[in-house]
PDB file of C-alpha atoms and ligand atoms in Angstrom:
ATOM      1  CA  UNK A   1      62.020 -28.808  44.889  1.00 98.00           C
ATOM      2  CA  UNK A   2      61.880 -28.020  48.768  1.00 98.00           C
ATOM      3  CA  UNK A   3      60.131 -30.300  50.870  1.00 98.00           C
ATOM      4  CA  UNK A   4      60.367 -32.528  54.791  1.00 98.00           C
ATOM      5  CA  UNK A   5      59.426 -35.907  54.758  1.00 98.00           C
ATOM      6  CA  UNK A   6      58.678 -38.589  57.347  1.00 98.00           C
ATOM      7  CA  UNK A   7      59.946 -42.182  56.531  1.00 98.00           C
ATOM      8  CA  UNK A   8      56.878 -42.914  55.406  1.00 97.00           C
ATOM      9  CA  UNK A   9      57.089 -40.714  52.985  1.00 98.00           C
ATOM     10  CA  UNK A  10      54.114 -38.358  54.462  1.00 98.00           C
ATOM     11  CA  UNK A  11      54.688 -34.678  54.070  1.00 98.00           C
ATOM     12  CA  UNK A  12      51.325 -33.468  55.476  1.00 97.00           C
ATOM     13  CA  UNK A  13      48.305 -34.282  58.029  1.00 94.00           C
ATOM     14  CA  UNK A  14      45.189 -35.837  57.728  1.00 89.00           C
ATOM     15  CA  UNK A  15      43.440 -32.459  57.107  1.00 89.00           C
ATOM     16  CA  UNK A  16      46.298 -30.150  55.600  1.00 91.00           C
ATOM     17  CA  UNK A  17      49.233 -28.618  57.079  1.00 94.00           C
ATOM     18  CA  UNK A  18      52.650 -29.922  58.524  1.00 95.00           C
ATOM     19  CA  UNK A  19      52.658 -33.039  60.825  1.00 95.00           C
ATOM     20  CA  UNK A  20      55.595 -31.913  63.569  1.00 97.00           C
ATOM     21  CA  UNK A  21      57.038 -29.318  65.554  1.00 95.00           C
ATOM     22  CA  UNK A  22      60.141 -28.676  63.886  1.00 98.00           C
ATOM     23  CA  UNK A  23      61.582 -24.754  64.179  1.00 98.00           C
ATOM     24  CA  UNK A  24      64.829 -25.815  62.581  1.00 98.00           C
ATOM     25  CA  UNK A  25      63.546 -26.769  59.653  1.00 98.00           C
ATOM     26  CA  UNK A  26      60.975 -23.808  59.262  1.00 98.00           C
ATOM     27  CA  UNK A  27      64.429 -21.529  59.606  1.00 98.00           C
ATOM     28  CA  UNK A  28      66.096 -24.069  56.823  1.00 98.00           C
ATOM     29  CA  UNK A  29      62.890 -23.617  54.326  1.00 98.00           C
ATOM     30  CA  UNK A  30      62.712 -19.660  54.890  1.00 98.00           C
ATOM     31  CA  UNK A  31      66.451 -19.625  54.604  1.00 98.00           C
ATOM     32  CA  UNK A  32      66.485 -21.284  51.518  1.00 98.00           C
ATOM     33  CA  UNK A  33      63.304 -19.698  49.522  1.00 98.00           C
ATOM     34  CA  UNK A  34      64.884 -16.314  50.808  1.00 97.00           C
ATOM     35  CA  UNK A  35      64.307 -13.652  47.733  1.00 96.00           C
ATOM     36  CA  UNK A  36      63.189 -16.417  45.579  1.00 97.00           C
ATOM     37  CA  UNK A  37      60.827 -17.199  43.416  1.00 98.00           C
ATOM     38  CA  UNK A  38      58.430 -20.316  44.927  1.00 98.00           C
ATOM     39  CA  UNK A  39      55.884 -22.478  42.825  1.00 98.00           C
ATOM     40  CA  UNK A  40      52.560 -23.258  45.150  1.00 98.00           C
ATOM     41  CA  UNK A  41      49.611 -25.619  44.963  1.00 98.00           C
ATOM     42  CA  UNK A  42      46.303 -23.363  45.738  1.00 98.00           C
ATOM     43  CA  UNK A  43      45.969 -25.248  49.065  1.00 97.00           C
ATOM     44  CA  UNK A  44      49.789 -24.721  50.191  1.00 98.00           C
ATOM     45  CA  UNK A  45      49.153 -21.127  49.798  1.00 98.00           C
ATOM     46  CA  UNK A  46      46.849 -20.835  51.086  1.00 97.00           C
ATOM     47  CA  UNK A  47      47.759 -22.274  54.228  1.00 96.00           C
ATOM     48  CA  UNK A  48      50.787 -20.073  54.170  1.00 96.00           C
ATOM     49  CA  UNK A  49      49.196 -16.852  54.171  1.00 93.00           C
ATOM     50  CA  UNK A  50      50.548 -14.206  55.825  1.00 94.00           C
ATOM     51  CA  UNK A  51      53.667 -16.295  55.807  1.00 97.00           C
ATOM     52  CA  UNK A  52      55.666 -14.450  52.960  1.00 97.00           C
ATOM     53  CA  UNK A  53      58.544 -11.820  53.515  1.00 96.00           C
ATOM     54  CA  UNK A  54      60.987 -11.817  50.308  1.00 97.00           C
ATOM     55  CA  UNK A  55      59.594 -14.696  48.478  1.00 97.00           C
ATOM     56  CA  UNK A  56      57.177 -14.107  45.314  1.00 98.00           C
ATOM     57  CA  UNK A  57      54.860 -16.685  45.297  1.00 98.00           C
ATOM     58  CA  UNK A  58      53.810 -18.463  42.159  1.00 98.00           C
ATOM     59  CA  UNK A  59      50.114 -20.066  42.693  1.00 98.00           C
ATOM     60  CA  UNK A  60      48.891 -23.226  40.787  1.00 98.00           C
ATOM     61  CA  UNK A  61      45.425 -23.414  40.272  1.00 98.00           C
ATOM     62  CA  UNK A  62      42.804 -23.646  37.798  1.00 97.00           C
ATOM     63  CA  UNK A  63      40.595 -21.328  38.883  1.00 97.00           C
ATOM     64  CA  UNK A  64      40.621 -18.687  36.746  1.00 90.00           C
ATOM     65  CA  UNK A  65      39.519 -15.855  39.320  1.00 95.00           C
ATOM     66  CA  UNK A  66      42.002 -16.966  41.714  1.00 97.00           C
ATOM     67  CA  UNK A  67      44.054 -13.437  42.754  1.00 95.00           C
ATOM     68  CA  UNK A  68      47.636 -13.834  44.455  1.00 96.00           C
ATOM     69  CA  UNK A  69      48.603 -10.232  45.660  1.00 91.00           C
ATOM     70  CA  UNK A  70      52.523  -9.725  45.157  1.00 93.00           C
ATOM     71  CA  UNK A  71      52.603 -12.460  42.877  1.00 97.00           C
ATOM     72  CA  UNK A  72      51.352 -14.632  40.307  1.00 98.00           C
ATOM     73  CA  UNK A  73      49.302 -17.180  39.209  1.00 98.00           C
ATOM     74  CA  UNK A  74      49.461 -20.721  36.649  1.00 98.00           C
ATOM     75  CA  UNK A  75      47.830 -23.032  35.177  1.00 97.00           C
ATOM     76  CA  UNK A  76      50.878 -25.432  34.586  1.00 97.00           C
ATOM     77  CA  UNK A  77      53.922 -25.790  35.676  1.00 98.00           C
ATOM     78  CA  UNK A  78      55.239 -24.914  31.892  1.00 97.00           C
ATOM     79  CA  UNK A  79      53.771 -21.164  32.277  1.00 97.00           C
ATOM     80  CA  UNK A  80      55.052 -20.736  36.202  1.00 98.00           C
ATOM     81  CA  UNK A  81      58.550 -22.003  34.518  1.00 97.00           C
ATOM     82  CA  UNK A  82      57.960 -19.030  31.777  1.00 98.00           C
ATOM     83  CA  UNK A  83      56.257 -16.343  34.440  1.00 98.00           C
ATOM     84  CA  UNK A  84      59.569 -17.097  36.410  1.00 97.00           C
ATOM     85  CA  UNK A  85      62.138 -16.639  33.490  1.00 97.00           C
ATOM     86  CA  UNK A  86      60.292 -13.479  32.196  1.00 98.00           C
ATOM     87  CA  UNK A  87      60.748 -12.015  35.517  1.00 97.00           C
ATOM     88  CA  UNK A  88      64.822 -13.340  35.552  1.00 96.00           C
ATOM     89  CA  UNK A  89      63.823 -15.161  38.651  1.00 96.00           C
ATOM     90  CA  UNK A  90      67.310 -16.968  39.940  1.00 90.00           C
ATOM     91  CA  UNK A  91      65.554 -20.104  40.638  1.00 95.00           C
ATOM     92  CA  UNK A  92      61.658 -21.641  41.212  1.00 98.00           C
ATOM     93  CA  UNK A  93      61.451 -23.397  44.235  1.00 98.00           C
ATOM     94  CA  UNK A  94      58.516 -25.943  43.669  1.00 98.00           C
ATOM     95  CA  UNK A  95      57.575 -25.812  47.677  1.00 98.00           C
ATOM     96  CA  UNK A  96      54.432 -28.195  47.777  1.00 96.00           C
ATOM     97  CA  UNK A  97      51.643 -29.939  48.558  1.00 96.00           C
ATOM     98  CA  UNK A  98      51.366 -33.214  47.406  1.00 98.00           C
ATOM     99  CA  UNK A  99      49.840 -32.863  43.738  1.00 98.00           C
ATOM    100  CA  UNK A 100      52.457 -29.695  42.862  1.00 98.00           C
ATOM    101  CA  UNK A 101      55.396 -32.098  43.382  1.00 98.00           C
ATOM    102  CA  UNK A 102      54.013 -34.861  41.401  1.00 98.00           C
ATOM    103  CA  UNK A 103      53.461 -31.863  38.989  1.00 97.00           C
ATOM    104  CA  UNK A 104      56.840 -30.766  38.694  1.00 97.00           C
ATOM    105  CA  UNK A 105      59.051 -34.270  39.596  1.00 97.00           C
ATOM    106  CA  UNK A 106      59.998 -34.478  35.897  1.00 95.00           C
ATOM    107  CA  UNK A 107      61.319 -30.546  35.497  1.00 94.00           C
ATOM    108  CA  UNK A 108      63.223 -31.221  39.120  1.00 96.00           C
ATOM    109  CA  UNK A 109      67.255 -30.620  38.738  1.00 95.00           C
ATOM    110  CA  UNK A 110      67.382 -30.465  42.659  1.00 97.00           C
ATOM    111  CA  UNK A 111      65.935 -31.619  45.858  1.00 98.00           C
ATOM    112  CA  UNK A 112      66.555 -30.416  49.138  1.00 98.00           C
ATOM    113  CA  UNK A 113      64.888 -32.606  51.422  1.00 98.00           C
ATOM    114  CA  UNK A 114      64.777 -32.808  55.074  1.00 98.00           C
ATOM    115  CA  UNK A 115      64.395 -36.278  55.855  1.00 98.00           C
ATOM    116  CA  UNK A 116      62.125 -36.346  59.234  1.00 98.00           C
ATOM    117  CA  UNK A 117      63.024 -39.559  61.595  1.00 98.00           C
ATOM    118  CA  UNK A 118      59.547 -40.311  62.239  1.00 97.00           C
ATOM    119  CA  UNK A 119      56.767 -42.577  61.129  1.00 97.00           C
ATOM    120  CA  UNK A 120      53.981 -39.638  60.915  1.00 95.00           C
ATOM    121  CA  UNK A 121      49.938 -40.047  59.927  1.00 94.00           C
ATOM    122  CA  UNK A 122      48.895 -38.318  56.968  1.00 94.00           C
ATOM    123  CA  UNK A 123      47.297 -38.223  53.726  1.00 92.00           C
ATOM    124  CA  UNK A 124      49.843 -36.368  51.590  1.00 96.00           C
ATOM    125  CA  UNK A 125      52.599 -38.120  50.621  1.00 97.00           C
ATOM    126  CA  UNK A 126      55.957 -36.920  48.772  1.00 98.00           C
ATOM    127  CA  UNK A 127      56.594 -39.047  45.148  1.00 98.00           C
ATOM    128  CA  UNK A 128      58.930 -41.360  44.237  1.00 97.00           C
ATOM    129  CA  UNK A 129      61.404 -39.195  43.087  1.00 97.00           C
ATOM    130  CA  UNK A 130      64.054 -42.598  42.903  1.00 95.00           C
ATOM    131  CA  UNK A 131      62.133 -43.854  40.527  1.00 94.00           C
ATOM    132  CA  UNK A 132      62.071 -41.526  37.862  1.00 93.00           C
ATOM    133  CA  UNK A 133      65.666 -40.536  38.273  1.00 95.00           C
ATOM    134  CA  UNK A 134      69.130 -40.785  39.942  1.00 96.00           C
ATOM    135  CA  UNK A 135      70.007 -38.276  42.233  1.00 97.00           C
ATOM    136  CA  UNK A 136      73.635 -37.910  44.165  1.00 97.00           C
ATOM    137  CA  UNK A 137      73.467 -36.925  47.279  1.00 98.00           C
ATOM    138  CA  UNK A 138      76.192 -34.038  47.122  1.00 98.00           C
ATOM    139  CA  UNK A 139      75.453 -32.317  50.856  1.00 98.00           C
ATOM    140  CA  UNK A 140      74.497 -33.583  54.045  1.00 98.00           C
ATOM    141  CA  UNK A 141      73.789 -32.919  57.817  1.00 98.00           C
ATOM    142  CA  UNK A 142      72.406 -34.297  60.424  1.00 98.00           C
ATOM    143  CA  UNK A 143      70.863 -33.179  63.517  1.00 98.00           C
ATOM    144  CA  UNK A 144      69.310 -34.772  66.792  1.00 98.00           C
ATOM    145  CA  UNK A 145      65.651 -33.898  68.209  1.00 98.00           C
ATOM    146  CA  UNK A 146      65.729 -31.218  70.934  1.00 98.00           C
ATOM    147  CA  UNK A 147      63.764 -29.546  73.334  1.00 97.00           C
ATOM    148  CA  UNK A 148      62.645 -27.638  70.376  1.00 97.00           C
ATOM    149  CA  UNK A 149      62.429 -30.197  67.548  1.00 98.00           C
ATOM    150  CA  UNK A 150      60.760 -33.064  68.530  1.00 97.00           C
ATOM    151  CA  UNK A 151      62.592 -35.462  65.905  1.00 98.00           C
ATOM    152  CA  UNK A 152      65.946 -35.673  64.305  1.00 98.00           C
ATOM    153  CA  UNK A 153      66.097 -34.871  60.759  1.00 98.00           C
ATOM    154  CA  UNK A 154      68.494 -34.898  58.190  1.00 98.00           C
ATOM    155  CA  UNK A 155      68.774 -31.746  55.417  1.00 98.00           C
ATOM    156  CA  UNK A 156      70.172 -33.449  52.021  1.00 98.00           C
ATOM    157  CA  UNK A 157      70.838 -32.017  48.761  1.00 98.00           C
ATOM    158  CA  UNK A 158      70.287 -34.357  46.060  1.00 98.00           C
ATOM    159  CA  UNK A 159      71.173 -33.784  42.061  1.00 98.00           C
ATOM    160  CA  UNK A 160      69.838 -35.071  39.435  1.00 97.00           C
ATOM    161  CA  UNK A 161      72.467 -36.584  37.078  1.00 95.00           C
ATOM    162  CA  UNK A 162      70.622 -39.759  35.284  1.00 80.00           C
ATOM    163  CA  UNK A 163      66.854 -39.705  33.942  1.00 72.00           C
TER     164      UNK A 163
HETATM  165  N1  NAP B 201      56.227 -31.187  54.316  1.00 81.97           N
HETATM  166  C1  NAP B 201      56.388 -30.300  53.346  1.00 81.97           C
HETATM  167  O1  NAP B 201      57.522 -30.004  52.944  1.00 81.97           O
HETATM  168  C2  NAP B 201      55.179 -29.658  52.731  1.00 81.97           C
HETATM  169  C3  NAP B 201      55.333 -28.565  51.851  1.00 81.97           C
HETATM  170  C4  NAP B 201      54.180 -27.986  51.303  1.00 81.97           C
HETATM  171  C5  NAP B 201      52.919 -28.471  51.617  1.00 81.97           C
HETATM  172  N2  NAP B 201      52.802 -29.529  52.467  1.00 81.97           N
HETATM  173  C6  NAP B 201      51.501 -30.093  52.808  1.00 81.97           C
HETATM  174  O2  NAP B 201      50.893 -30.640  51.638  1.00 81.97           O
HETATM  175  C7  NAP B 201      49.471 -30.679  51.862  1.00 81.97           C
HETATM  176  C8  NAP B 201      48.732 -30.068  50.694  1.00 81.97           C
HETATM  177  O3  NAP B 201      48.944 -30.820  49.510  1.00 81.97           O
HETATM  178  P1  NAP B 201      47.782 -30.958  48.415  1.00 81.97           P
HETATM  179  O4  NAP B 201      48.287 -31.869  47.338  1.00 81.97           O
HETATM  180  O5  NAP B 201      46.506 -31.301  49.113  1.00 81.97           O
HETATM  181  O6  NAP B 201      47.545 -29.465  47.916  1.00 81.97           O
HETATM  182  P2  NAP B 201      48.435 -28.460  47.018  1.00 81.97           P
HETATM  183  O7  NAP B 201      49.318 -29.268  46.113  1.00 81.97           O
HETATM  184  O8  NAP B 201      49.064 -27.448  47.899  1.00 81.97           O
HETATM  185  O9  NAP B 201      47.305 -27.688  46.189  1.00 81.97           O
HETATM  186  C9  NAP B 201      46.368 -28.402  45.416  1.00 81.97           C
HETATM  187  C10 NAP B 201      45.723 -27.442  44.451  1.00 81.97           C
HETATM  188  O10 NAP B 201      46.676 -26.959  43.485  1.00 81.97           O
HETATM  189  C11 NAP B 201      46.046 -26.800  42.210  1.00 81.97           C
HETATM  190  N3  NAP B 201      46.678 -27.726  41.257  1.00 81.97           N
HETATM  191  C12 NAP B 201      47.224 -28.932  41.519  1.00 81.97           C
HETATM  192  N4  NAP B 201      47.741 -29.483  40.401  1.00 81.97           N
HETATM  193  C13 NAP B 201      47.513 -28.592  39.413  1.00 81.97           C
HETATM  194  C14 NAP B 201      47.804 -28.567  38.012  1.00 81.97           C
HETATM  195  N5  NAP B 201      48.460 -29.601  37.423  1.00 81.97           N
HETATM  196  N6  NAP B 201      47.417 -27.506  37.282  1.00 81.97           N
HETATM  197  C15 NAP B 201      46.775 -26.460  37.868  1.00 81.97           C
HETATM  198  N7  NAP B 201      46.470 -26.415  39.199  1.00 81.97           N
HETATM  199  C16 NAP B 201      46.828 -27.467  39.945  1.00 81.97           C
HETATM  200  C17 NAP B 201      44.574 -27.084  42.428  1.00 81.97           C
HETATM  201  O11 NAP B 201      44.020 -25.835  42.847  1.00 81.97           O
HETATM  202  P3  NAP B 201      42.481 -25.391  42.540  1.00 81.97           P
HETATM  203  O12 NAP B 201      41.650 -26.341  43.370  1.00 81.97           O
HETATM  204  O13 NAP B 201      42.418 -23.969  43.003  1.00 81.97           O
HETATM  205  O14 NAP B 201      42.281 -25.540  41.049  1.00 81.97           O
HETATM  206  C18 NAP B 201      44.610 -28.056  43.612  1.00 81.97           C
HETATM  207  O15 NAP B 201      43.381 -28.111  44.308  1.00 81.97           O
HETATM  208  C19 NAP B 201      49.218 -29.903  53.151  1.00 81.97           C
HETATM  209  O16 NAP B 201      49.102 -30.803  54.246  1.00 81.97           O
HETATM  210  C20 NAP B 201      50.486 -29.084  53.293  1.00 81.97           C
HETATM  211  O17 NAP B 201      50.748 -28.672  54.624  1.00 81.97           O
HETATM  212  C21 NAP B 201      53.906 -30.120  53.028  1.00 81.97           C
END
């Protein structure tokens, strides 16, 4: 799973979309979903439209008619898991909102989190992924806010190895 959170834990505003200015990690998250394969909630999508280059995105919804062009659509997380092995993706990036995470916590190996030094308003929330599992922390890097990025964030790499 991909995500940034605030300390608070809030990943997105009061009526959708990110909370900050942040270019560095927008370059980190493209970087990282680069050629993959990356599972979406409906609303995440479609927020992100017109965002794709490489990436094929995998849409959770349960509408039925729903149409992703250049990529797919699931009901559950199990069938995005089998729509990426039957197409040998290398990996499924579970890349948000709020309810897609909670989704997919418990089929999580990996998070790469950027951890936002802010206290942010919003309604959506990242889960309580320390709760369900332990995680090592096996990369790390910090950087300061800029004239660009208006806080400093950290982007960890946590594994799961307990739970
Ligand atoms: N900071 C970050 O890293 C980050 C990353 C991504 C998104 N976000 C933010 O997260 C917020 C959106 O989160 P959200 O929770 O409101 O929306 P979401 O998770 O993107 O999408 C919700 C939709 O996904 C579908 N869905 C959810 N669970 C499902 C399930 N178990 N089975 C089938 N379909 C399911 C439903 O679509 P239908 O209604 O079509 O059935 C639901 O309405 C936005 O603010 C966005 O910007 C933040």
């Amino acid at each position: 799973m991909i995500a940034a959170m605030a300390r608070n834990r809030v990943i997105g505003g009061k009526d959708g979309g990110i909370p900050w200015s942040l270019p560095r990690d927008s370059a980190h998250f493209r970087n990282y979903t680069a050629g993959k394969f990356m599972l979406l909630g409906r609303t995440t999508f479609e927020e992100m439209d017109g965002w794709f280059t490489t990436q094929t995105p995998v849409v959770l919804t349960r509408d039925f008619n729903f149409d992703v062009k250049e990529g797919f659509v699931a009901d559950s997380v199990e069938r995005a898991v089998s729509i990426a092995r039957e197409q040998s993706a290398s990996e499924l990036v579970v890349s948000g909102g709020a309810s897609i995470y909670q989704a997919a916590l418990s089929f999580a190996d990996e998070l790469i989190l950027t951890f936002v030094e802010a206290e942010v308003e919003g309604e959506h929330h990242f889960p309580g992924y320390e709760a369900v599992a332990k995680w090592e922390i096996v990369d790390e890097e910090r950087f300061e806010a800029d004239a660009e990025n208006e806080f400093a964030m950290t982007f960890a790499t946590l594994k799961r190895v307990i739970g």
